[in-house]
Amino acid sequence: MTSHPMTVSRADTSGPLTGRPVGRSILPAGAYLDQKVYDAEMREIFGSRWVWAGFEHWVAEPGASRPITVAGRPLLLTRDRAGVLRVFHNSCRHRGIVLSEEPSTRGRLRCPYHYWTYELDGSLCGTPYFDRSKASAPDEETRSRLGLLPVPHTVWAGMILVHLGPAPAPADELLSPLRRRWAGFDLTRLHLAESRRYEINANWKLVVENFLDFYHLPMVHPQVGPAAAALDVDDVPLSGDIIGGCYPRGATGKADKTAASLPPFGDVPDSLRTRQDIFCVFPNALVFLQADWFQVIGFEPVAPDRTVEHMAVFVDASAAADAYAETRGALCEVLFTVNDQDVPILEALQRGRRSPAADRTHLVPHWDQITARFQHLVADALRDSRD
C-alpha cells in the first residue's frame, strides 16, 4: 500500500453539510508543501479518476494536435481527418520518445528519433528502413499492433476529461448531476469568447479552496457588488465529487458585469435567468455558469507550489456577432480581472503555509463547509490508498 506523510486533523465542531467536523483545518500545512504528498496526489487523485485535461477548442480543426500533461504523464490531443477528437499517450511505440512537444496543424505525427509516422487516428503509417531496406514496412498485424495507445476520454461543455486509471466508470456517473442541474441551458451552443493562461506559485488545493471561498469576495473583489449581495450564497454539495455554491439572485443582486446582457444559452427558463452556479468538479475543473456566460478554470498541478491555470470564457453562439463585441469584451475584462486579483492572494496563502502557525488555522462553520468537504475529498483519496 502507498504511504505518505500526511496526518488528517480532527476538529471539534460539527457542520451540517459535511456531516464531519468543521474547525481546525482538515489538511495540515505540510500537505501544501511536501513533495511526497504531491506525488501521492498525482498518483491517487489525478492518475486514477476522471480529470480535466484541456479544452475542445485546443484542437478545433481536423489535422490539429496538442501535447498536454496529466498527473505528470505526457498525453496528446488530436482531431483526425474525420473530425473525431482523440486522446493518446504521447509516446512512440518504438522507443517511447515523446512524439510531439508543440501544438500543430500539420496532420500526421512524426517521431523525432527514427521518423516513425502516425495518423491522427493513432494508426502507424510510416516506418522507414524497417528491415534496413528503403521501402520496407511491417506486416499489417504488426502495424495494427503498434498504433498509438488511446486514453479513455469524454468531451462535455467544451471540456476534455481523461481517465488514466484502470477500468474507469462511465464519465456520465461523474457529470450526470451537473447535466441534470443545467438541463435548462443549451451548452452545445458554446462559443469561446476569450481564454488566458496563468502560472501561479501556489499549491493546486489552494486554487480550489479559493474558488470555493465566497467569504472573500467583497474584500478582494469589490467590483462584484456590496457585501450583502456578494454574500447571498447557498452552499450546494451537488454530489460526492461536485461541490460549490449558488447565488439564486446573483445575476441581478451582484454588480452588473457588462453594460448590456448577452443572449442566453438557448431557451433558458425564467427561473434560471438570475442564478449563478459555482462548482468544482473534483479535482481540477472549476466552472461558473449563468444564463448568458460560462467560465471554466481548468488547471494542471506541476509542483507542490506551482499550478498552471487555463481560464476560458464562453458565450452563446449567437453572441459571437459583431454587435456583441463590446459587451463580450467588457465581460471578459471583468472576469479576468477577478482572476488577476486572486493570484497574489493564492501566492500569499502558499507562503503562509510555511509558518508554524499554519497548522493552527481554523475553518468556521458559517463559511467553510464546502472547503471542509473539499479537504475531506483529498484526505479520503490519500487515506484510501494507504488502507
CSV table of C-alpha atoms in Angstrom, one decimal:
chain,number,residue,atom,x,y,z
A,1,MET,CA,0.0,0.0,0.0
A,2,THR,CA,1.1,3.6,-0.6
A,3,SER,CA,2.3,5.6,2.3
A,4,HIS,CA,2.7,9.4,2.5
A,5,PRO,CA,3.4,11.8,5.3
A,6,MET,CA,0.0,13.4,5.9
A,7,THR,CA,-1.9,13.3,9.1
A,8,VAL,CA,-5.6,14.5,8.9
A,9,SER,CA,-6.6,16.8,11.7
A,10,ARG,CA,-9.7,16.1,13.8
A,11,ALA,CA,-11.7,19.2,14.6
A,12,ASP,CA,-14.0,20.0,17.5
A,13,THR,CA,-17.2,21.3,16.0
A,14,SER,CA,-19.7,19.8,13.5
A,15,GLY,CA,-21.2,21.2,10.3
A,16,PRO,CA,-24.5,20.3,8.7
A,17,LEU,CA,-23.3,19.8,5.1
A,18,THR,CA,-20.3,17.7,5.5
A,19,GLY,CA,-21.6,15.5,8.4
A,20,ARG,CA,-18.0,15.8,9.6
A,21,PRO,CA,-16.1,18.1,11.9
A,22,VAL,CA,-15.5,21.8,10.9
A,23,GLY,CA,-13.0,23.6,13.0
A,24,ARG,CA,-9.2,23.1,12.7
A,25,SER,CA,-8.2,22.7,9.1
A,26,ILE,CA,-8.5,19.0,7.9
A,27,LEU,CA,-5.3,19.2,5.9
A,28,PRO,CA,-2.0,20.1,7.6
A,29,ALA,CA,0.2,22.8,6.2
A,30,GLY,CA,2.6,20.2,5.0
A,31,ALA,CA,0.0,18.9,2.6
A,32,TYR,CA,0.6,22.1,0.6
A,33,LEU,CA,4.4,21.9,0.6
A,34,ASP,CA,5.5,18.3,0.7
A,35,GLN,CA,6.8,16.6,-2.4
A,36,LYS,CA,5.7,13.1,-1.2
A,37,VAL,CA,2.2,14.3,-0.6
A,38,TYR,CA,2.1,15.9,-4.1
A,39,ASP,CA,3.4,12.7,-5.6
A,40,ALA,CA,0.7,10.7,-3.9
A,41,GLU,CA,-2.0,13.2,-5.1
A,42,MET,CA,-0.8,12.8,-8.7
A,43,ARG,CA,-1.0,9.0,-8.4
A,44,GLU,CA,-4.1,8.5,-6.3
A,45,ILE,CA,-6.2,11.5,-7.5
A,46,PHE,CA,-5.1,12.8,-10.9
A,47,GLY,CA,-3.8,9.5,-12.1
A,48,SER,CA,-6.8,7.4,-11.1
A,49,ARG,CA,-10.1,9.2,-11.8
A,50,TRP,CA,-11.7,11.5,-14.4
A,51,VAL,CA,-9.9,14.8,-14.5
A,52,TRP,CA,-10.0,17.9,-16.7
A,53,ALA,CA,-7.3,17.7,-19.3
A,54,GLY,CA,-8.0,20.5,-21.8
A,55,PHE,CA,-10.5,22.3,-24.0
A,56,GLU,CA,-12.1,21.1,-27.1
A,57,HIS,CA,-11.1,24.3,-28.9
A,58,TRP,CA,-7.4,23.5,-28.5
A,59,VAL,CA,-7.8,21.0,-31.4
A,60,ALA,CA,-10.7,22.6,-33.2
A,61,GLU,CA,-9.9,21.7,-36.8
A,62,PRO,CA,-9.1,18.4,-38.4
A,63,GLY,CA,-5.4,17.9,-38.6
A,64,ALA,CA,-4.7,19.6,-35.2
A,65,SER,CA,-2.8,18.1,-32.3
A,66,ARG,CA,-1.7,19.4,-29.0
A,67,PRO,CA,0.5,17.8,-26.3
A,68,ILE,CA,-0.7,18.0,-22.7
A,69,THR,CA,0.4,16.7,-19.3
A,70,VAL,CA,-1.9,14.9,-16.8
A,71,ALA,CA,-0.5,13.6,-13.5
A,72,GLY,CA,3.0,14.1,-14.9
A,73,ARG,CA,2.2,11.9,-17.9
A,74,PRO,CA,2.6,13.1,-21.5
A,75,LEU,CA,-0.6,12.9,-23.5
A,76,LEU,CA,-1.7,14.0,-26.9
A,77,LEU,CA,-4.9,15.6,-28.1
A,78,THR,CA,-5.7,15.1,-31.8
A,79,ARG,CA,-8.5,15.9,-34.2
A,80,ASP,CA,-8.3,13.3,-37.0
A,81,ARG,CA,-9.3,13.8,-40.7
A,82,ALA,CA,-12.9,12.8,-39.9
A,83,GLY,CA,-13.1,15.4,-37.2
A,84,VAL,CA,-13.0,13.0,-34.3
A,85,LEU,CA,-11.3,14.2,-31.2
A,86,ARG,CA,-9.0,11.6,-29.7
A,87,VAL,CA,-6.5,11.3,-26.8
A,88,PHE,CA,-3.4,9.2,-26.9
A,89,HIS,CA,-0.3,8.6,-24.8
A,90,ASN,CA,2.3,10.9,-26.2
A,91,SER,CA,4.9,8.1,-26.7
A,92,CYS,CA,6.3,6.5,-29.9
A,93,ARG,CA,5.6,2.8,-29.9
A,94,HIS,CA,9.2,2.0,-31.0
A,95,ARG,CA,11.4,3.5,-28.2
A,96,GLY,CA,8.9,5.6,-26.2
A,97,ILE,CA,10.2,9.1,-27.1
A,98,VAL,CA,7.7,11.9,-26.8
A,99,LEU,CA,6.2,12.4,-30.2
A,100,SER,CA,5.1,16.0,-30.0
A,101,GLU,CA,6.3,18.9,-27.9
A,102,GLU,CA,4.3,21.7,-29.5
A,103,PRO,CA,0.7,22.2,-30.9
A,104,SER,CA,0.5,21.5,-34.6
A,105,THR,CA,-2.0,21.7,-37.5
A,106,ARG,CA,0.2,19.6,-39.9
A,107,GLY,CA,-1.8,16.4,-39.6
A,108,ARG,CA,0.5,13.4,-39.3
A,109,LEU,CA,2.8,13.0,-36.3
A,110,ARG,CA,6.4,12.1,-36.9
A,111,CYS,CA,8.7,10.7,-34.2
A,112,PRO,CA,11.8,12.9,-34.0
A,113,TYR,CA,14.0,9.8,-33.2
A,114,HIS,CA,13.6,7.3,-36.1
A,115,TYR,CA,10.8,9.1,-38.1
A,116,TRP,CA,8.1,6.6,-37.4
A,117,THR,CA,4.9,8.4,-38.5
A,118,TYR,CA,1.3,8.2,-37.2
A,119,GLU,CA,-2.0,9.4,-38.5
A,120,LEU,CA,-4.1,11.5,-36.0
A,121,ASP,CA,-6.4,8.5,-35.5
A,122,GLY,CA,-3.4,6.8,-33.9
A,123,SER,CA,-2.6,4.4,-36.7
A,124,LEU,CA,1.0,3.7,-37.7
A,125,CYS,CA,1.6,4.7,-41.3
A,126,GLY,CA,5.4,5.1,-41.8
A,127,THR,CA,8.4,3.1,-40.5
A,128,PRO,CA,11.4,4.0,-42.7
A,129,TYR,CA,14.0,1.3,-43.2
A,130,PHE,CA,12.0,-1.1,-41.0
A,131,ASP,CA,14.1,-4.1,-42.2
A,132,ARG,CA,17.0,-1.9,-43.4
A,133,SER,CA,15.7,-1.6,-46.9
A,134,LYS,CA,14.4,1.7,-48.1
A,135,ALA,CA,10.8,0.8,-48.9
A,136,SER,CA,10.3,-1.8,-46.2
A,137,ALA,CA,7.3,-1.8,-43.8
A,138,PRO,CA,5.9,-4.1,-41.1
A,139,ASP,CA,3.2,-6.6,-41.9
A,140,GLU,CA,-0.4,-5.5,-41.2
A,141,GLU,CA,-0.7,-7.4,-38.0
A,142,THR,CA,2.4,-5.7,-36.6
A,143,ARG,CA,1.4,-2.3,-37.9
A,144,SER,CA,-2.0,-2.5,-36.3
A,145,ARG,CA,-0.4,-3.6,-33.0
A,146,LEU,CA,1.9,-0.7,-32.9
A,147,GLY,CA,-0.5,2.2,-33.2
A,148,LEU,CA,-0.6,4.9,-30.5
A,149,LEU,CA,-2.2,3.8,-27.3
A,150,PRO,CA,-5.5,5.5,-26.6
A,151,VAL,CA,-6.6,7.2,-23.4
A,152,PRO,CA,-10.3,7.0,-22.2
A,153,HIS,CA,-11.8,10.4,-22.5
A,154,THR,CA,-15.0,12.3,-22.8
A,155,VAL,CA,-16.0,15.8,-24.1
A,156,TRP,CA,-18.7,17.9,-22.4
A,157,ALA,CA,-19.4,21.7,-22.3
A,158,GLY,CA,-16.2,22.4,-24.2
A,159,MET,CA,-14.0,20.5,-21.7
A,160,ILE,CA,-12.0,17.3,-22.3
A,161,LEU,CA,-11.8,14.9,-19.4
A,162,VAL,CA,-9.5,11.9,-19.3
A,163,HIS,CA,-9.0,8.8,-17.1
A,164,LEU,CA,-5.6,7.3,-16.6
A,165,GLY,CA,-6.6,4.6,-14.1
A,166,PRO,CA,-7.7,1.0,-14.8
A,167,ALA,CA,-11.3,0.2,-15.8
A,168,PRO,CA,-12.9,3.7,-15.4
A,169,ALA,CA,-16.5,4.0,-14.6
A,170,PRO,CA,-18.5,5.9,-17.3
A,171,ALA,CA,-17.8,9.6,-17.1
A,172,ASP,CA,-21.5,10.3,-17.0
A,173,GLU,CA,-21.6,8.9,-13.5
A,174,LEU,CA,-19.5,11.9,-12.6
A,175,LEU,CA,-21.2,14.5,-14.8
A,176,SER,CA,-24.8,13.5,-14.6
A,177,PRO,CA,-25.6,15.7,-11.5
A,178,LEU,CA,-24.4,18.8,-13.5
A,179,ARG,CA,-26.2,17.6,-16.7
A,180,ARG,CA,-29.5,17.4,-14.8
A,181,ARG,CA,-29.0,20.7,-12.9
A,182,TRP,CA,-28.1,22.5,-16.2
A,183,ALA,CA,-30.6,20.8,-18.4
A,184,GLY,CA,-32.3,24.3,-18.9
A,185,PHE,CA,-29.1,25.6,-20.7
A,186,ASP,CA,-28.1,24.5,-24.2
A,187,LEU,CA,-24.4,24.0,-23.7
A,188,THR,CA,-24.0,22.7,-27.3
A,189,ARG,CA,-24.1,26.4,-28.3
A,190,LEU,CA,-20.9,27.4,-26.5
A,191,HIS,CA,-18.7,29.9,-28.3
A,192,LEU,CA,-15.2,30.8,-27.0
A,193,ALA,CA,-15.1,34.5,-26.2
A,194,GLU,CA,-11.5,34.6,-24.8
A,195,SER,CA,-9.0,32.5,-22.9
A,196,ARG,CA,-5.9,33.1,-20.8
A,197,ARG,CA,-3.1,31.1,-19.2
A,198,TYR,CA,-1.9,31.7,-15.7
A,199,GLU,CA,1.2,30.4,-13.9
A,200,ILE,CA,0.6,30.6,-10.2
A,201,ASN,CA,3.1,29.9,-7.4
A,202,ALA,CA,0.7,28.1,-5.2
A,203,ASN,CA,-0.4,24.5,-4.5
A,204,TRP,CA,-3.4,23.3,-6.6
A,205,LYS,CA,-5.5,22.7,-3.5
A,206,LEU,CA,-5.4,26.4,-2.6
A,207,VAL,CA,-6.6,27.2,-6.2
A,208,VAL,CA,-9.7,25.1,-5.5
A,209,GLU,CA,-10.2,26.4,-2.0
A,210,ASN,CA,-10.1,30.0,-3.1
A,211,PHE,CA,-12.5,29.4,-5.9
A,212,LEU,CA,-15.0,27.9,-3.4
A,213,ASP,CA,-14.4,30.7,-0.8
A,214,PHE,CA,-17.3,33.0,-1.1
A,215,TYR,CA,-16.4,34.8,2.1
A,216,HIS,CA,-13.5,36.7,0.5
A,217,LEU,CA,-15.5,38.2,-2.5
A,218,PRO,CA,-16.5,41.6,-1.1
A,219,MET,CA,-13.0,42.1,0.4
A,220,VAL,CA,-10.8,41.1,-2.6
A,221,HIS,CA,-13.2,41.7,-5.4
A,222,PRO,CA,-15.2,44.8,-4.6
A,223,GLN,CA,-16.5,45.0,-8.2
A,224,VAL,CA,-18.8,42.1,-7.6
A,225,GLY,CA,-21.0,44.5,-5.5
A,226,PRO,CA,-21.9,45.2,-1.9
A,227,ALA,CA,-21.3,42.6,0.8
A,228,ALA,CA,-25.0,41.9,1.3
A,229,ALA,CA,-25.3,40.8,-2.3
A,230,ALA,CA,-21.9,39.1,-2.6
A,231,LEU,CA,-22.5,37.0,0.5
A,232,ASP,CA,-26.1,36.0,-0.5
A,233,VAL,CA,-24.9,32.5,-1.5
A,234,ASP,CA,-26.1,28.9,-0.7
A,235,ASP,CA,-23.7,26.1,-0.3
A,236,VAL,CA,-24.5,23.2,-2.7
A,237,PRO,CA,-22.8,19.8,-2.4
A,238,LEU,CA,-24.3,18.6,-5.7
A,239,SER,CA,-22.7,15.1,-5.4
A,240,GLY,CA,-19.7,13.4,-3.8
A,241,ASP,CA,-17.4,14.9,-6.4
A,242,ILE,CA,-19.2,18.1,-7.4
A,243,ILE,CA,-19.3,20.8,-4.7
A,244,GLY,CA,-19.8,24.5,-4.7
A,245,GLY,CA,-22.5,27.1,-4.3
A,246,CYS,CA,-25.3,29.1,-5.9
A,247,TYR,CA,-26.2,32.7,-6.0
A,248,PRO,CA,-30.0,32.5,-6.5
A,249,ARG,CA,-30.2,36.2,-7.4
A,250,GLY,CA,-26.5,36.6,-8.4
A,251,ALA,CA,-27.0,38.0,-11.9
A,252,THR,CA,-29.1,40.8,-10.5
A,253,GLY,CA,-28.0,41.2,-6.9
A,254,LYS,CA,-24.3,41.5,-7.6
A,255,ALA,CA,-22.8,44.2,-9.7
A,256,ASP,CA,-23.5,44.0,-13.4
A,257,LYS,CA,-20.5,42.7,-15.2
A,258,THR,CA,-21.4,44.3,-18.5
A,259,ALA,CA,-23.3,47.3,-19.7
A,260,ALA,CA,-25.8,45.1,-21.6
A,261,SER,CA,-26.8,41.5,-21.4
A,262,LEU,CA,-25.8,38.8,-23.9
A,263,PRO,CA,-28.1,36.2,-25.5
A,264,PRO,CA,-28.7,33.2,-23.1
A,265,PHE,CA,-27.7,29.6,-23.8
A,266,GLY,CA,-30.9,28.7,-25.6
A,267,ASP,CA,-34.4,29.0,-24.2
A,268,VAL,CA,-33.4,29.4,-20.6
A,269,PRO,CA,-36.3,29.3,-18.2
A,270,ASP,CA,-37.1,32.5,-16.3
A,271,SER,CA,-36.4,30.7,-13.0
A,272,LEU,CA,-32.8,30.3,-14.1
A,273,ARG,CA,-32.1,33.7,-15.6
A,274,THR,CA,-30.7,35.2,-12.4
A,275,ARG,CA,-29.0,32.2,-11.0
A,276,GLN,CA,-25.2,31.8,-10.8
A,277,ASP,CA,-23.7,28.4,-10.2
A,278,ILE,CA,-20.1,27.9,-9.0
A,279,PHE,CA,-18.8,24.4,-8.8
A,280,CYS,CA,-15.6,22.4,-8.5
A,281,VAL,CA,-15.8,19.1,-10.5
A,282,PHE,CA,-13.2,17.4,-8.3
A,283,PRO,CA,-10.3,17.6,-8.7
A,284,ASN,CA,-9.5,20.3,-11.3
A,285,ALA,CA,-12.4,21.7,-13.2
A,286,LEU,CA,-13.8,24.9,-11.8
A,287,VAL,CA,-17.0,26.0,-13.5
A,288,PHE,CA,-19.2,29.1,-13.3
A,289,LEU,CA,-22.5,29.3,-15.1
A,290,GLN,CA,-25.2,31.9,-15.5
A,291,ALA,CA,-27.8,32.3,-18.2
A,292,ASP,CA,-25.6,34.2,-20.7
A,293,TRP,CA,-22.0,33.2,-20.0
A,294,PHE,CA,-19.9,30.2,-18.9
A,295,GLN,CA,-16.5,30.3,-17.3
A,296,VAL,CA,-14.1,27.4,-16.8
A,297,ILE,CA,-10.8,27.3,-15.0
A,298,GLY,CA,-9.1,24.0,-15.7
A,299,PHE,CA,-5.7,23.6,-14.1
A,300,GLU,CA,-2.6,21.4,-14.1
A,301,PRO,CA,-0.6,20.9,-10.9
A,302,VAL,CA,3.1,21.0,-11.9
A,303,ALA,CA,4.8,21.1,-8.5
A,304,PRO,CA,3.8,21.3,-4.8
A,305,ASP,CA,4.0,25.1,-5.0
A,306,ARG,CA,3.1,25.7,-8.7
A,307,THR,CA,-0.1,25.4,-10.7
A,308,VAL,CA,-0.9,26.3,-14.3
A,309,GLU,CA,-4.4,27.6,-14.9
A,310,HIS,CA,-6.2,27.7,-18.2
A,311,MET,CA,-9.2,30.0,-18.0
A,312,ALA,CA,-11.8,30.2,-20.8
A,313,VAL,CA,-15.0,32.4,-21.1
A,314,PHE,CA,-17.8,31.1,-23.3
A,315,VAL,CA,-20.9,32.8,-24.6
A,316,ASP,CA,-23.8,31.6,-26.7
A,317,ALA,CA,-23.0,31.1,-30.4
A,318,SER,CA,-25.3,34.0,-31.3
A,319,ALA,CA,-23.3,36.3,-29.1
A,320,ALA,CA,-20.3,35.9,-31.5
A,321,ALA,CA,-21.9,38.5,-33.7
A,322,ASP,CA,-20.0,41.8,-34.1
A,323,ALA,CA,-23.0,43.6,-32.5
A,324,TYR,CA,-22.0,42.0,-29.1
A,325,ALA,CA,-18.2,42.6,-29.4
A,326,GLU,CA,-18.2,45.4,-26.8
A,327,THR,CA,-20.3,43.5,-24.4
A,328,ARG,CA,-18.2,40.3,-24.8
A,329,GLY,CA,-15.1,42.4,-24.2
A,330,ALA,CA,-16.4,44.0,-21.1
A,331,LEU,CA,-17.5,40.7,-19.7
A,332,CYS,CA,-14.1,39.1,-20.3
A,333,GLU,CA,-12.2,42.0,-18.9
A,334,VAL,CA,-14.1,41.8,-15.6
A,335,LEU,CA,-13.8,38.0,-15.3
A,336,PHE,CA,-10.1,38.1,-16.0
A,337,THR,CA,-9.6,41.0,-13.6
A,338,VAL,CA,-11.2,38.9,-10.8
A,339,ASN,CA,-8.8,36.1,-11.5
A,340,ASP,CA,-5.9,38.5,-11.7
A,341,GLN,CA,-6.9,39.8,-8.2
A,342,ASP,CA,-6.8,36.2,-6.9
A,343,VAL,CA,-3.2,35.4,-8.0
A,344,PRO,CA,-1.4,37.4,-5.3
A,345,ILE,CA,-3.8,36.1,-2.7
A,346,LEU,CA,-3.0,32.5,-3.7
A,347,GLU,CA,0.7,33.1,-3.6
A,348,ALA,CA,0.4,34.7,-0.2
A,349,LEU,CA,-1.6,31.7,1.0
A,350,GLN,CA,1.2,29.5,-0.2
A,351,ARG,CA,3.9,31.5,1.6
A,352,GLY,CA,1.7,31.4,4.7
A,353,ARG,CA,1.8,27.6,4.7
A,354,ARG,CA,5.5,27.8,5.7
A,355,SER,CA,4.6,29.4,9.1
A,356,PRO,CA,4.3,27.1,12.1
A,357,ALA,CA,1.0,28.9,12.8
A,358,ALA,CA,-0.4,27.5,9.5
A,359,ASP,CA,-1.2,24.2,11.4
A,360,ARG,CA,-3.5,26.1,13.7
A,361,THR,CA,-5.8,27.6,11.1
A,362,HIS,CA,-9.5,27.3,11.9
A,363,LEU,CA,-12.4,26.6,9.5
A,364,VAL,CA,-15.6,28.4,10.6
A,365,PRO,CA,-19.0,26.6,10.3
A,366,HIS,CA,-20.8,29.5,8.6
A,367,TRP,CA,-18.4,29.9,5.7
A,368,ASP,CA,-16.1,26.9,5.3
A,369,GLN,CA,-18.4,23.9,5.0
A,370,ILE,CA,-17.5,23.5,1.3
A,371,THR,CA,-13.8,24.0,1.9
A,372,ALA,CA,-14.0,21.3,4.6
A,373,ARG,CA,-15.8,19.0,2.2
A,374,PHE,CA,-13.1,19.5,-0.5
A,375,GLN,CA,-10.3,18.9,2.0
A,376,HIS,CA,-12.0,15.6,3.1
A,377,LEU,CA,-12.2,14.5,-0.6
A,378,VAL,CA,-8.4,15.0,-0.8
A,379,ALA,CA,-7.7,13.3,2.6
A,380,ASP,CA,-10.0,10.4,1.9
A,381,ALA,CA,-8.4,9.7,-1.5
A,382,LEU,CA,-5.0,9.5,0.0
A,383,ARG,CA,-6.2,7.6,3.1
A,384,ASP,CA,-7.9,5.0,0.9
A,385,SER,CA,-4.6,4.4,-0.9
A,386,ARG,CA,-2.9,3.5,2.4
A,387,ASP,CA,-5.7,1.2,3.7
